């Protein structure tokens, strides 16, 4: 079974700061998922990536397949970015296993 | 947009009750999932279904069962609720993952279940 570790578990920052959340996994994968969960519970998919880098607005996700590591960056952070960020990797053909999540709080 | 709808946002039940959590998706997805989410433990898979009447145990199936009689609906059943099943329950669905075709999972809003 793939083991997924996220760091940090909690992160508090001031508005405008550059944010980095890390995800490491133990077994080689085809792709990695980053998800966002806002207060209230709903989870949305942010990125799926298998190599290199993807960018969507102020969010950037990178992956290093050889090192089994991915990072999620947020530039010019804003209080509305406050959420739990979750990485997930495949387990078997159809399932995902997730890290424990990183709770991000951006203060104005 | 894919819509995954869970029947309740909040639910309070008593120990020993039989509890049904319902999930419906509107995009003809083959795969459906039930997770529970607890602080510090993240999302853990309870059961997975890859087709009507087909199911597979996840990492923590004890105390739960599931039913998938129609493709769009996946039900989670707590046979005899216990206090350690107090949690956030999330349903998700996805298309079948191909060898080179990565598909996202689409989540419902979750049901916060309290067992008293």
PDB file of C-alpha atoms in Angstrom:
ATOM      1  CA  UNK A   1       0.000   0.000   0.000  1.00  0.00           C
ATOM      2  CA  UNK A   2       1.230   3.477  -0.816  1.00  0.00           C
ATOM      3  CA  UNK A   3       2.000   5.612   2.192  1.00  0.00           C
ATOM      4  CA  UNK A   4       1.317   9.325   1.713  1.00  0.00           C
ATOM      5  CA  UNK A   5       2.752  11.995   3.985  1.00  0.00           C
ATOM      6  CA  UNK A   6       1.935  15.681   3.864  1.00  0.00           C
ATOM      7  CA  UNK A   7       3.751  18.524   5.542  1.00  0.00           C
ATOM      8  CA  UNK A   8       3.097  20.699   7.317  1.00  0.00           C
ATOM      9  CA  UNK A   9      -0.125  19.511   8.948  1.00  0.00           C
ATOM     10  CA  UNK A  10      -1.055  23.090   9.850  1.00  0.00           C
ATOM     11  CA  UNK A  11       0.150  26.339   8.305  1.00  0.00           C
ATOM     12  CA  UNK A  12      -0.761  29.892   9.237  1.00  0.00           C
ATOM     13  CA  UNK A  13       0.478  32.792   7.123  1.00  0.00           C
ATOM     14  CA  UNK A  14      -0.216  36.438   6.384  1.00  0.00           C
ATOM     15  CA  UNK A  15      -2.015  37.591   3.278  1.00  0.00           C
ATOM     16  CA  UNK A  16       0.397  37.940   0.373  1.00  0.00           C
ATOM     17  CA  UNK A  17       2.869  35.309   1.500  1.00  0.00           C
ATOM     18  CA  UNK A  18       4.126  32.518  -0.776  1.00  0.00           C
ATOM     19  CA  UNK A  19       2.840  29.157   0.441  1.00  0.00           C
ATOM     20  CA  UNK A  20       4.321  25.689  -0.075  1.00  0.00           C
ATOM     21  CA  UNK A  21       2.662  22.417   0.904  1.00  0.00           C
ATOM     22  CA  UNK A  22       4.557  19.158   0.429  1.00  0.00           C
ATOM     23  CA  UNK A  23       3.474  15.607  -0.335  1.00  0.00           C
ATOM     24  CA  UNK A  24       5.665  12.496  -0.336  1.00  0.00           C
ATOM     25  CA  UNK A  25       4.662   8.966  -1.216  1.00  0.00           C
ATOM     26  CA  UNK A  26       6.356   5.603  -0.927  1.00  0.00           C
ATOM     27  CA  UNK A  27       5.508   3.675  -4.119  1.00  0.00           C
ATOM     28  CA  UNK A  28       5.922   4.831  -7.723  1.00  0.00           C
ATOM     29  CA  UNK A  29       2.747   6.212  -9.292  1.00  0.00           C
ATOM     30  CA  UNK A  30       1.248   7.233 -12.616  1.00  0.00           C
ATOM     31  CA  UNK A  31      -0.260  10.506 -11.362  1.00  0.00           C
ATOM     32  CA  UNK A  32      -0.908  12.531  -8.243  1.00  0.00           C
ATOM     33  CA  UNK A  33      -4.032  14.482  -7.269  1.00  0.00           C
ATOM     34  CA  UNK A  34      -4.289  17.700  -5.299  1.00  0.00           C
ATOM     35  CA  UNK A  35      -7.654  18.491  -3.726  1.00  0.00           C
ATOM     36  CA  UNK A  36      -9.054  21.459  -1.798  1.00  0.00           C
ATOM     37  CA  UNK A  37     -11.608  21.260   0.997  1.00  0.00           C
ATOM     38  CA  UNK A  38     -13.233  24.461   2.214  1.00  0.00           C
ATOM     39  CA  UNK A  39     -14.844  24.850   5.643  1.00  0.00           C
ATOM     40  CA  UNK A  40     -18.212  23.148   5.417  1.00  0.00           C
ATOM     41  CA  UNK A  41     -16.800  20.033   3.800  1.00  0.00           C
ATOM     42  CA  UNK A  42     -17.017  20.127   0.003  1.00  0.00           C
ATOM     43  CA  UNK A  43     -13.917  18.810  -1.777  1.00  0.00           C
ATOM     44  CA  UNK A  44     -12.857  19.899  -5.250  1.00  0.00           C
ATOM     45  CA  UNK A  45     -10.111  18.572  -7.488  1.00  0.00           C
ATOM     46  CA  UNK A  46      -7.385  21.158  -8.150  1.00  0.00           C
ATOM     47  CA  UNK A  47      -4.798  19.259 -10.169  1.00  0.00           C
ATOM     48  CA  UNK A  48      -3.935  15.875 -11.557  1.00  0.00           C
ATOM     49  CA  UNK A  49      -0.329  15.636 -12.678  1.00  0.00           C
ATOM     50  CA  UNK A  50       2.044  12.930 -13.769  1.00  0.00           C
ATOM     51  CA  UNK A  51       5.149  14.999 -14.516  1.00  0.00           C
ATOM     52  CA  UNK A  52       6.580  18.488 -14.385  1.00  0.00           C
ATOM     53  CA  UNK A  53       4.388  21.391 -13.392  1.00  0.00           C
ATOM     54  CA  UNK A  54       0.812  22.634 -13.747  1.00  0.00           C
ATOM     55  CA  UNK A  55      -0.489  26.128 -13.067  1.00  0.00           C
ATOM     56  CA  UNK A  56      -3.991  27.421 -12.468  1.00  0.00           C
ATOM     57  CA  UNK A  57      -4.226  31.064 -11.499  1.00  0.00           C
ATOM     58  CA  UNK A  58      -2.142  31.557  -8.360  1.00  0.00           C
ATOM     59  CA  UNK A  59      -1.815  27.829  -7.717  1.00  0.00           C
ATOM     60  CA  UNK A  60       1.147  25.830  -9.016  1.00  0.00           C
ATOM     61  CA  UNK A  61       1.682  22.100  -8.569  1.00  0.00           C
ATOM     62  CA  UNK A  62       4.967  20.343  -9.247  1.00  0.00           C
ATOM     63  CA  UNK A  63       5.958  16.709  -9.126  1.00  0.00           C
ATOM     64  CA  UNK A  64       9.290  14.872  -9.092  1.00  0.00           C
ATOM     65  CA  UNK A  65       8.537  11.268  -9.979  1.00  0.00           C
ATOM     66  CA  UNK A  66      12.066  10.027  -9.209  1.00  0.00           C
ATOM     67  CA  UNK A  67      12.033  11.545  -5.721  1.00  0.00           C
ATOM     68  CA  UNK A  68       8.367  10.571  -5.106  1.00  0.00           C
ATOM     69  CA  UNK A  69       7.519  14.115  -4.068  1.00  0.00           C
ATOM     70  CA  UNK A  70       5.060  16.816  -5.049  1.00  0.00           C
ATOM     71  CA  UNK A  71       4.562  20.404  -3.930  1.00  0.00           C
ATOM     72  CA  UNK A  72       1.604  22.746  -4.097  1.00  0.00           C
ATOM     73  CA  UNK A  73       2.489  26.442  -4.160  1.00  0.00           C
ATOM     74  CA  UNK A  74       0.205  29.418  -3.715  1.00  0.00           C
ATOM     75  CA  UNK A  75       1.483  32.811  -4.797  1.00  0.00           C
ATOM     76  CA  UNK A  76       0.141  36.079  -3.315  1.00  0.00           C
ATOM     77  CA  UNK A  77      -1.969  34.158  -0.808  1.00  0.00           C
ATOM     78  CA  UNK A  78      -5.398  35.486   0.154  1.00  0.00           C
ATOM     79  CA  UNK A  79      -7.754  34.698   3.062  1.00  0.00           C
ATOM     80  CA  UNK A  80     -10.065  32.911   0.610  1.00  0.00           C
ATOM     81  CA  UNK A  81      -7.268  30.359   0.078  1.00  0.00           C
ATOM     82  CA  UNK A  82      -7.848  29.170   3.653  1.00  0.00           C
ATOM     83  CA  UNK A  83      -8.801  25.514   3.331  1.00  0.00           C
ATOM     84  CA  UNK A  84      -7.538  21.984   3.831  1.00  0.00           C
ATOM     85  CA  UNK A  85      -5.325  20.805   0.972  1.00  0.00           C
ATOM     86  CA  UNK A  86      -5.135  17.073   0.346  1.00  0.00           C
ATOM     87  CA  UNK A  87      -2.886  15.033  -1.921  1.00  0.00           C
ATOM     88  CA  UNK A  88      -3.889  11.628  -3.219  1.00  0.00           C
ATOM     89  CA  UNK A  89      -2.110   8.892  -5.165  1.00  0.00           C
ATOM     90  CA  UNK A  90      -3.432   5.795  -6.929  1.00  0.00           C
ATOM     91  CA  UNK A  91      -3.910   2.570  -5.009  1.00  0.00           C
ATOM     92  CA  UNK A  92      -4.731  -0.175  -7.462  1.00  0.00           C
ATOM     93  CA  UNK A  93      -6.365   0.672 -10.749  1.00  0.00           C
ATOM     94  CA  UNK A  94      -9.363   2.714  -9.623  1.00  0.00           C
ATOM     95  CA  UNK A  95      -8.817   3.896  -6.061  1.00  0.00           C
ATOM     96  CA  UNK A  96      -6.857   6.675  -4.368  1.00  0.00           C
ATOM     97  CA  UNK A  97      -5.131   6.852  -1.024  1.00  0.00           C
ATOM     98  CA  UNK A  98      -4.804  10.254   0.600  1.00  0.00           C
ATOM     99  CA  UNK A  99      -2.488  12.151   2.875  1.00  0.00           C
ATOM    100  CA  UNK A 100      -3.842  13.458   6.159  1.00  0.00           C
ATOM    101  CA  UNK A 101      -4.279  16.953   4.748  1.00  0.00           C
ATOM    102  CA  UNK A 102      -2.723  20.361   5.409  1.00  0.00           C
ATOM    103  CA  UNK A 103      -4.882  22.984   7.103  1.00  0.00           C
ATOM    104  CA  UNK A 104      -3.965  26.401   5.687  1.00  0.00           C
ATOM    105  CA  UNK A 105      -5.077  29.636   7.347  1.00  0.00           C
ATOM    106  CA  UNK A 106      -4.328  32.973   5.683  1.00  0.00           C
ATOM    107  CA  UNK A 107      -4.798  35.980   7.929  1.00  0.00           C
ATOM    108  CA  UNK A 108      -5.626  39.404   6.474  1.00  0.00           C
TER     109      UNK A 108
ATOM    110  CA  UNK B   1     -20.816  19.880 -14.078  1.00  0.00           C
ATOM    111  CA  UNK B   2     -20.824  16.629 -12.179  1.00  0.00           C
ATOM    112  CA  UNK B   3     -23.167  16.674  -9.233  1.00  0.00           C
ATOM    113  CA  UNK B   4     -22.740  14.275  -6.327  1.00  0.00           C
ATOM    114  CA  UNK B   5     -25.552  14.678  -3.839  1.00  0.00           C
ATOM    115  CA  UNK B   6     -25.570  13.299  -0.319  1.00  0.00           C
ATOM    116  CA  UNK B   7     -28.939  13.024   1.351  1.00  0.00           C
ATOM    117  CA  UNK B   8     -28.111  14.877   4.591  1.00  0.00           C
ATOM    118  CA  UNK B   9     -25.535  17.460   5.686  1.00  0.00           C
ATOM    119  CA  UNK B  10     -26.031  16.715   9.380  1.00  0.00           C
ATOM    120  CA  UNK B  11     -27.446  13.630  11.040  1.00  0.00           C
ATOM    121  CA  UNK B  12     -27.823  12.633  14.679  1.00  0.00           C
ATOM    122  CA  UNK B  13     -28.594   9.022  15.566  1.00  0.00           C
ATOM    123  CA  UNK B  14     -28.531   6.828  18.649  1.00  0.00           C
ATOM    124  CA  UNK B  15     -26.272   3.899  19.471  1.00  0.00           C
ATOM    125  CA  UNK B  16     -27.625   0.674  18.025  1.00  0.00           C
ATOM    126  CA  UNK B  17     -29.739   2.297  15.319  1.00  0.00           C
ATOM    127  CA  UNK B  18     -29.460   1.207  11.689  1.00  0.00           C
ATOM    128  CA  UNK B  19     -28.318   4.239   9.700  1.00  0.00           C
ATOM    129  CA  UNK B  20     -28.559   4.807   5.955  1.00  0.00           C
ATOM    130  CA  UNK B  21     -26.464   7.388   4.120  1.00  0.00           C
ATOM    131  CA  UNK B  22     -27.472   7.948   0.510  1.00  0.00           C
ATOM    132  CA  UNK B  23     -25.401   9.254  -2.386  1.00  0.00           C
ATOM    133  CA  UNK B  24     -26.548  10.012  -5.928  1.00  0.00           C
ATOM    134  CA  UNK B  25     -24.429  11.096  -8.903  1.00  0.00           C
ATOM    135  CA  UNK B  26     -25.763  12.433 -12.186  1.00  0.00           C
ATOM    136  CA  UNK B  27     -22.897  11.748 -14.630  1.00  0.00           C
ATOM    137  CA  UNK B  28     -23.215   8.015 -15.290  1.00  0.00           C
ATOM    138  CA  UNK B  29     -19.956   7.289 -13.469  1.00  0.00           C
ATOM    139  CA  UNK B  30     -19.009   3.643 -13.040  1.00  0.00           C
ATOM    140  CA  UNK B  31     -17.012   4.123  -9.831  1.00  0.00           C
ATOM    141  CA  UNK B  32     -18.449   5.263  -6.522  1.00  0.00           C
ATOM    142  CA  UNK B  33     -16.729   5.539  -3.168  1.00  0.00           C
ATOM    143  CA  UNK B  34     -17.569   6.042   0.499  1.00  0.00           C
ATOM    144  CA  UNK B  35     -14.953   7.658   2.760  1.00  0.00           C
ATOM    145  CA  UNK B  36     -14.872   8.789   6.338  1.00  0.00           C
ATOM    146  CA  UNK B  37     -12.772  11.744   7.387  1.00  0.00           C
ATOM    147  CA  UNK B  38     -11.411  12.170  10.900  1.00  0.00           C
ATOM    148  CA  UNK B  39      -9.002  14.801  12.272  1.00  0.00           C
ATOM    149  CA  UNK B  40      -5.391  13.738  11.850  1.00  0.00           C
ATOM    150  CA  UNK B  41      -6.346  10.646   9.829  1.00  0.00           C
ATOM    151  CA  UNK B  42      -7.513  12.190   6.582  1.00  0.00           C
ATOM    152  CA  UNK B  43      -9.825  10.471   4.117  1.00  0.00           C
ATOM    153  CA  UNK B  44     -10.066   6.722   4.551  1.00  0.00           C
ATOM    154  CA  UNK B  45     -11.888   4.434   2.137  1.00  0.00           C
ATOM    155  CA  UNK B  46     -14.740   2.403   3.585  1.00  0.00           C
ATOM    156  CA  UNK B  47     -16.138   0.771   0.434  1.00  0.00           C
ATOM    157  CA  UNK B  48     -15.770   1.093  -3.316  1.00  0.00           C
ATOM    158  CA  UNK B  49     -18.170   0.063  -6.079  1.00  0.00           C
ATOM    159  CA  UNK B  50     -17.117  -0.301  -9.710  1.00  0.00           C
ATOM    160  CA  UNK B  51     -20.498  -1.317 -11.144  1.00  0.00           C
ATOM    161  CA  UNK B  52     -24.073  -2.059 -10.181  1.00  0.00           C
ATOM    162  CA  UNK B  53     -24.191  -4.733  -7.471  1.00  0.00           C
ATOM    163  CA  UNK B  54     -20.366  -4.868  -7.416  1.00  0.00           C
ATOM    164  CA  UNK B  55     -18.458  -3.766  -4.342  1.00  0.00           C
ATOM    165  CA  UNK B  56     -15.043  -4.008  -2.812  1.00  0.00           C
ATOM    166  CA  UNK B  57     -13.954  -3.461   0.778  1.00  0.00           C
ATOM    167  CA  UNK B  58     -11.758  -0.490   1.468  1.00  0.00           C
ATOM    168  CA  UNK B  59      -9.389   0.059   4.358  1.00  0.00           C
ATOM    169  CA  UNK B  60     -11.975   0.297   7.154  1.00  0.00           C
ATOM    170  CA  UNK B  61     -15.108  -1.708   6.225  1.00  0.00           C
ATOM    171  CA  UNK B  62     -15.863  -3.113   9.687  1.00  0.00           C
ATOM    172  CA  UNK B  63     -19.302  -2.073  10.931  1.00  0.00           C
ATOM    173  CA  UNK B  64     -20.440  -0.897   7.505  1.00  0.00           C
ATOM    174  CA  UNK B  65     -22.145  -2.365   4.471  1.00  0.00           C
ATOM    175  CA  UNK B  66     -23.100  -0.868   1.112  1.00  0.00           C
ATOM    176  CA  UNK B  67     -25.709  -1.245  -1.568  1.00  0.00           C
ATOM    177  CA  UNK B  68     -25.609  -0.318  -5.237  1.00  0.00           C
ATOM    178  CA  UNK B  69     -28.822  -1.385  -6.928  1.00  0.00           C
ATOM    179  CA  UNK B  70     -28.716   1.374  -9.555  1.00  0.00           C
ATOM    180  CA  UNK B  71     -25.696   2.936 -11.237  1.00  0.00           C
ATOM    181  CA  UNK B  72     -26.395   6.438  -9.941  1.00  0.00           C
ATOM    182  CA  UNK B  73     -27.000   5.538  -6.283  1.00  0.00           C
ATOM    183  CA  UNK B  74     -24.599   4.193  -3.674  1.00  0.00           C
ATOM    184  CA  UNK B  75     -25.799   3.698  -0.112  1.00  0.00           C
ATOM    185  CA  UNK B  76     -23.721   3.294   3.027  1.00  0.00           C
ATOM    186  CA  UNK B  77     -25.325   1.360   5.882  1.00  0.00           C
ATOM    187  CA  UNK B  78     -24.278   1.352   9.496  1.00  0.00           C
ATOM    188  CA  UNK B  79     -25.816  -1.898  10.672  1.00  0.00           C
ATOM    189  CA  UNK B  80     -25.762  -1.004  14.388  1.00  0.00           C
ATOM    190  CA  UNK B  81     -24.375   2.472  14.936  1.00  0.00           C
ATOM    191  CA  UNK B  82     -21.718   2.976  17.587  1.00  0.00           C
ATOM    192  CA  UNK B  83     -20.184   6.142  19.018  1.00  0.00           C
ATOM    193  CA  UNK B  84     -16.849   5.471  17.265  1.00  0.00           C
ATOM    194  CA  UNK B  85     -18.659   5.894  13.960  1.00  0.00           C
ATOM    195  CA  UNK B  86     -19.221   9.571  14.680  1.00  0.00           C
ATOM    196  CA  UNK B  87     -17.446  11.198  11.758  1.00  0.00           C
ATOM    197  CA  UNK B  88     -17.684  13.112   8.493  1.00  0.00           C
ATOM    198  CA  UNK B  89     -18.757  10.815   5.659  1.00  0.00           C
ATOM    199  CA  UNK B  90     -17.993  11.714   2.061  1.00  0.00           C
ATOM    200  CA  UNK B  91     -19.203  10.088  -1.122  1.00  0.00           C
ATOM    201  CA  UNK B  92     -17.329  10.379  -4.434  1.00  0.00           C
ATOM    202  CA  UNK B  93     -17.688   9.162  -7.986  1.00  0.00           C
ATOM    203  CA  UNK B  94     -15.430   8.878 -11.021  1.00  0.00           C
ATOM    204  CA  UNK B  95     -15.214   7.478 -14.497  1.00  0.00           C
ATOM    205  CA  UNK B  96     -13.166   4.330 -14.941  1.00  0.00           C
ATOM    206  CA  UNK B  97      -9.427   5.069 -14.882  1.00  0.00           C
ATOM    207  CA  UNK B  98      -7.665   3.984 -18.062  1.00  0.00           C
ATOM    208  CA  UNK B  99      -3.993   3.097 -18.350  1.00  0.00           C
ATOM    209  CA  UNK B 100      -3.169   6.580 -19.676  1.00  0.00           C
ATOM    210  CA  UNK B 101      -6.395   8.324 -18.744  1.00  0.00           C
ATOM    211  CA  UNK B 102      -6.421   9.910 -15.308  1.00  0.00           C
ATOM    212  CA  UNK B 103      -9.863  10.748 -13.989  1.00  0.00           C
ATOM    213  CA  UNK B 104     -10.675  12.978 -11.012  1.00  0.00           C
ATOM    214  CA  UNK B 105     -12.942  11.926  -8.198  1.00  0.00           C
ATOM    215  CA  UNK B 106     -15.961  14.182  -7.683  1.00  0.00           C
ATOM    216  CA  UNK B 107     -17.093  14.578  -4.095  1.00  0.00           C
ATOM    217  CA  UNK B 108     -20.370  15.312  -2.384  1.00  0.00           C
ATOM    218  CA  UNK B 109     -20.606  17.941   0.356  1.00  0.00           C
ATOM    219  CA  UNK B 110     -20.362  15.357   3.112  1.00  0.00           C
ATOM    220  CA  UNK B 111     -22.605  14.198   5.946  1.00  0.00           C
ATOM    221  CA  UNK B 112     -21.551  15.008   9.478  1.00  0.00           C
ATOM    222  CA  UNK B 113     -22.889  12.074  11.484  1.00  0.00           C
ATOM    223  CA  UNK B 114     -23.108  12.078  15.257  1.00  0.00           C
ATOM    224  CA  UNK B 115     -23.899   8.889  17.156  1.00  0.00           C
ATOM    225  CA  UNK B 116     -25.101   9.529  20.704  1.00  0.00           C
TER     226      UNK B 116
END
